[in-house]
């Protein structure tokens, strides 16, 4: 599987295209759907679906527009589905005082689910803490971690669904994974790194 990182601006989260052969998923479509579609077209990729790492507004910002343009299913963990249709829960109202929602998801994910992509599979790892339904997507040699863990930090826990104790458990699980099977890390914000280096950077916190 290959991962393409798309450039972001402002408050937007990192946006990625994951593909195997000529089929692809977009992870956290936070940038213009036109830019995403152009990137897919440049690689002659067929979009199979949209994967969300969690339900905060900066990660779902252009999900509905991309969905409308492509008619592909939207995936999110079952515990974060409520955030898509509630501006308070997805934190948009918290930061702007205004409303922003999208339609309900098509596919509800659970820990341990496998999502087929070409000849490979993406594994869903439930990593709560930043939100109740935060997930990481494990491609086998890479981890798309959303806001669970960054190259040098971790996601905040003071918004709806946040839980520092749960996040600590999630980070500890990822640390054990890194000790046995290192992954390249593609976080929701900031630069990429390795999972091992990212967890090492958090040893004083967790």
C-alpha positions as a printed Julia matrix, in Angstrom:
206×3 Matrix{Float64}:
   0.0    0.0     0.0
   1.16   3.52   -0.75
   0.24   6.76    1.01
   0.07  10.2    -0.57
   0.09  13.19    1.77
  -1.86  16.19    0.51
  -0.85  19.7     1.53
  -3.01  21.52    4.06
  -3.52  25.15    5.04
  -4.87  26.93    8.1
  -6.8   24.89   10.65
  -7.19  21.89    8.33
  -5.96  18.5     9.43
  -3.6   16.42    7.34
  -5.32  14.63    4.47
  -4.05  11.4     2.95
  -4.77   9.12    0.01
  -4.1    5.43    0.67
  -4.01   3.2    -2.39
  -3.19  -0.29   -3.53
  -2.97  -0.65   -7.26
  -5.49   1.77   -8.76
  -8.06   1.82   -5.95
  -7.9    4.24   -3.06
  -9.38   5.61    0.13
  -9.14   9.24    1.25
  -8.43   9.66    4.96
  -9.75  12.8     6.7
 -10.76  14.99    3.72
 -10.02  18.37    5.23
  -9.05  20.17    2.02
 -10.91  21.1    -1.15
 -12.57  18.17   -2.83
 -11.29  19.56   -6.13
  -7.69  19.18   -4.94
  -8.41  15.65   -3.73
 -10.04  14.67   -7.02
  -7.15  16.2    -8.97
  -4.65  14.17   -6.94
  -6.64  11.0    -7.57
  -6.87  11.78  -11.29
  -3.13  12.44  -11.59
  -2.46   8.9   -10.34
  -5.43   7.39  -12.24
  -6.9    6.2    -8.94
 -10.49   5.15   -8.36
 -11.88   6.3    -5.03
 -13.46   3.48   -3.04
 -14.43   5.35    0.14
 -13.7    7.99    2.76
 -12.14   7.0     6.08
 -12.4    9.29    9.11
 -10.05   8.94   12.06
 -12.58  10.75   14.27
 -15.43  13.22   14.14
 -13.92  16.67   14.78
 -14.83  19.31   12.22
 -11.29  19.9    10.98
 -11.06  16.24    9.9
 -14.46  16.07    8.2
 -14.46  19.55    6.67
 -14.91  18.53    3.0
 -16.19  15.0     3.53
 -19.74  15.74    2.43
 -18.65  17.58   -0.71
 -16.32  14.73   -1.68
 -19.08  12.24   -0.94
 -21.54  14.16   -3.12
 -19.04  14.34   -6.0
 -18.07  10.66   -5.93
 -20.99   8.8    -4.31
 -18.61   6.7    -2.19
 -19.31   5.46    1.37
 -18.14   7.29    4.47
 -16.57   5.24    7.29
 -16.21   6.22   10.96
 -16.05   4.37   14.28
 -19.5    3.76   15.71
 -18.79   5.85   18.84
 -18.0    8.98   16.82
 -20.9    8.75   14.37
 -22.95  11.18   16.49
 -20.36  13.9    16.0
 -21.06  14.24   12.29
 -24.57  15.54   12.86
 -23.95  17.7    15.95
 -21.93  20.93   15.75
 -21.36  20.99   19.49
 -19.96  17.48   19.56
 -17.75  17.98   16.5
 -16.42  21.17   18.16
 -17.29  23.59   15.35
 -19.73  25.5    17.55
 -17.14  25.56   20.35
 -14.64  27.42   18.17
 -16.91  29.53   15.96
 -20.33  29.7    17.6
 -21.81  28.53   14.28
 -23.29  25.34   12.91
 -21.52  22.73   10.79
 -22.71  19.18   10.25
 -22.64  16.5     7.57
 -24.87  13.53    6.81
 -24.76  10.33    8.81
 -22.03   7.8     7.93
 -22.56   4.83    5.64
 -20.31   2.37    7.48
 -19.79   2.08   11.25
 -16.45   0.66   12.29
 -15.34  -1.33   15.33
 -11.97  -2.27   16.75
 -10.33  -5.05   14.76
 -12.34  -4.54   11.59
 -10.54  -5.09    8.29
 -11.28  -2.84    5.32
 -10.3   -4.39    1.97
  -8.31  -2.24   -0.45
  -7.08  -3.83   -3.66
  -5.13  -6.93   -2.68
  -4.49  -5.64    0.85
  -6.46  -4.83    3.99
  -6.5   -1.89    6.37
  -6.97  -2.79   10.03
  -9.01  -0.56   12.34
  -7.44   0.08   15.74
  -9.8    1.75   18.24
  -7.66   4.27   20.13
 -10.05   6.33   22.29
  -9.0    9.34   24.31
  -9.0   12.29   21.94
 -12.6   11.3    21.21
 -14.64   8.25   22.16
 -14.33   6.75   18.69
 -10.85   7.81   17.61
  -9.15   5.2    15.46
  -5.81   4.54   13.82
  -5.7    2.87   10.42
  -2.97   0.22   10.18
  -1.81  -0.61    6.66
   0.8   -3.09    7.85
   3.84  -0.86    7.49
   2.22   2.52    8.21
  -0.2    3.95   10.75
  -2.59   6.82   10.05
  -3.13   8.01   13.58
  -5.47  11.01   13.39
  -5.11  13.03   16.59
  -4.32  10.1    18.87
  -0.58  10.61   18.52
   1.61  13.09   16.64
   5.31  13.04   15.85
   5.85  15.12   18.99
   2.68  15.07   21.03
  -0.88  13.85   21.29
  -4.42  15.13   20.82
  -6.22  17.23   23.41
  -8.75  15.59   25.71
 -10.82  18.58   26.86
 -13.43  18.53   24.08
 -16.55  16.38   23.85
 -15.72  12.69   24.29
 -12.16  13.33   25.43
 -10.71  11.12   28.16
  -7.08  11.35   29.29
  -7.14   7.96   31.0
  -8.4    6.33   27.81
  -5.77   8.16   25.76
  -3.04   6.92   28.11
  -4.2    3.36   27.52
  -4.24   3.94   23.77
  -0.72   5.37   23.78
   0.51   2.45   25.85
  -1.01   0.05   23.32
   0.71   1.87   20.46
   3.99   1.86   22.39
   3.84  -1.93   22.69
   3.11  -2.16   18.97
   6.11   0.03   18.16
   8.39  -2.13   20.28
   7.58  -5.23   18.26
   6.56  -3.88   14.84
   7.56  -0.33   14.01
   5.37   1.64   11.58
   5.76   4.85    9.64
   3.43   7.35   11.31
   1.11   9.69    9.43
  -0.6   11.88   12.07
  -3.56  14.21   11.81
  -1.4   17.29   12.31
   2.27  18.07   11.82
   5.06  16.06   10.25
   5.3   12.33    9.7
   7.66  10.24   11.8
   7.97   6.66   12.95
   5.65   5.24   15.56
   8.63   4.17   17.64
  10.11   7.67   17.69
   6.72   9.25   18.42
   6.06   6.98   21.4
   9.62   7.53   22.63
   8.93  11.27   22.6
   5.96  10.68   24.93
   7.69   8.51   27.5
   7.73  11.33   30.05
   3.96  11.82   29.66
   2.93   8.18   29.65
